[in-house]
């Protein structure tokens, strides 16, 4: 069932009963509307009937992710530490992986310092000509895919929105082409909330094994890539940090290196894939807004930022844990409870964006939280923005009549309440059928 077909969702027998998140990711915006109406912090049930909470409103989400009594490390996950979760719990990988996204305090500062030295503005900017060249190549392939179809239809995700960020992040990391497709398949499984308990640990093990091979290759034959830089990172850095001696830190451990690579692969292409897809979808469904961009009244960057607010690539993002009982919007979240923050919900919060919060408006130029906030703000945000802007400008310049090939309410969501995007985006290059 798609958002366009969603009924009003009244699944809870009482206001205090937890909402069971649909592992299929259906009807996310309709679900968000009801959850926001229930409060800023709402009890939910994760797969396996694991109790948790979701933060649904903009201001409360912003305050929560920056609160000093909120942690990311799973050592604060009470049910996990107390042995109340099965060892094959499908979401366990996202909670227990060691890396930048799951670190706190001094440990987080150390890891972020190491990653920042490798993930520099200079290194990102150096990818600009790569993104332009790759975009041109993929536009040719998209045209060929549409020409080969009897109805002139091509899947924008498969032929364009996926290979662009996947190729870019793999080049940035120094991942050989032979591993790229499998890494996407595995990352797709890991973020899927429909993955079975049997498959979840297997996907995690295989992902770590593949990335171990990538790291070993770069250790043997270092290059001008992020993996080599992470391996080489020392106290002083790789020449892209500040003054000598300003930062200190140890080399990443092997576990931290693999965990950081895994999270970078997942975040570095899954979210940008969704961002490009969601922006094309929004512009096709709001041709007046596309006209504003084409006329110069707004920019492609404006369209990207509005999509990040209006239809965030990430929905319910795991996990954070209060280190003490914490009151959010009148709801007490117990110490050690797992909490997901809903960027798709916060992006349409009328308290932050007014009565037109559910309207796509490229002239809005409103701030959003889709890249996070505070210490864990996404390091890859500049790269994602650059990729999306180049992709959109190239796509609509080459194919000005591009449109959806099916009604919007027939688009099927990706099977996850973490990611937010249709699993396919059928388009025509010559206008709506």
XYZ file of N, CA and C in Angstrom, residues 13 16 25 39 43 49 51 55 62 146 158 176 196 202 247 266-267 270 283 311 346 352 363 377 396 423 432:
81
model
N -5.264 1.125 20.579
C -6.510 1.079 21.317
C -6.645 2.194 22.333
N -2.051 5.756 25.077
C -0.789 5.336 25.676
C -0.233 4.057 25.064
N 7.458 -0.277 5.755
C 7.648 1.148 5.499
C 6.495 1.829 4.799
N 1.979 13.202 20.152
C 2.968 13.837 21.009
C 4.316 13.947 20.336
N 5.538 6.192 22.249
C 5.978 4.798 22.387
C 5.678 4.011 21.127
N 8.803 -7.020 18.594
C 8.063 -6.435 19.719
C 8.989 -5.801 20.761
N 10.185 -2.724 22.701
C 9.653 -1.381 23.007
C 10.692 -0.301 22.726
N 10.795 10.153 18.275
C 10.683 11.614 18.398
C 10.137 12.132 17.086
N 15.319 18.326 17.566
C 16.558 19.110 17.599
C 17.144 19.145 19.003
N 15.518 3.511 -21.683
C 14.179 3.917 -22.101
C 13.919 3.533 -23.557
N 17.312 2.553 -10.718
C 18.251 1.524 -11.176
C 19.299 2.083 -12.124
N 37.223 -1.295 -5.054
C 37.321 -1.789 -6.423
C 35.936 -2.118 -6.979
N 14.974 -10.988 7.751
C 14.644 -12.043 8.705
C 15.747 -12.186 9.752
N 23.930 -12.906 8.892
C 24.689 -13.354 7.732
C 25.069 -12.174 6.848
N 45.136 18.475 17.377
C 44.281 17.321 17.580
C 45.154 16.114 17.888
N 26.954 2.720 3.571
C 25.493 2.768 3.668
C 24.990 4.199 3.556
N 25.525 5.065 4.434
C 25.054 6.452 4.448
C 25.470 7.199 3.182
N 22.999 5.130 0.051
C 21.566 4.873 0.232
C 20.789 6.179 0.381
N 9.419 16.972 -8.021
C 9.382 17.934 -9.122
C 8.423 17.487 -10.226
N 10.361 15.496 2.107
C 10.341 14.044 1.907
C 11.736 13.487 2.165
N 9.473 15.183 11.418
C 9.892 16.530 11.809
C 9.827 17.494 10.633
N 6.656 23.888 13.245
C 7.903 24.477 12.755
C 7.730 25.170 11.410
N 10.614 27.645 -2.963
C 10.998 28.994 -2.524
C 10.966 29.131 -1.005
N 26.157 15.680 13.309
C 25.747 16.185 12.000
C 26.513 15.441 10.915
N 17.331 17.127 -15.878
C 16.235 17.913 -16.458
C 16.688 18.809 -17.605
N 10.689 1.945 -4.098
C 11.678 0.938 -4.480
C 12.036 1.056 -5.959
N 4.553 12.557 -19.675
C 3.672 11.587 -19.024
C 2.806 10.900 -20.080
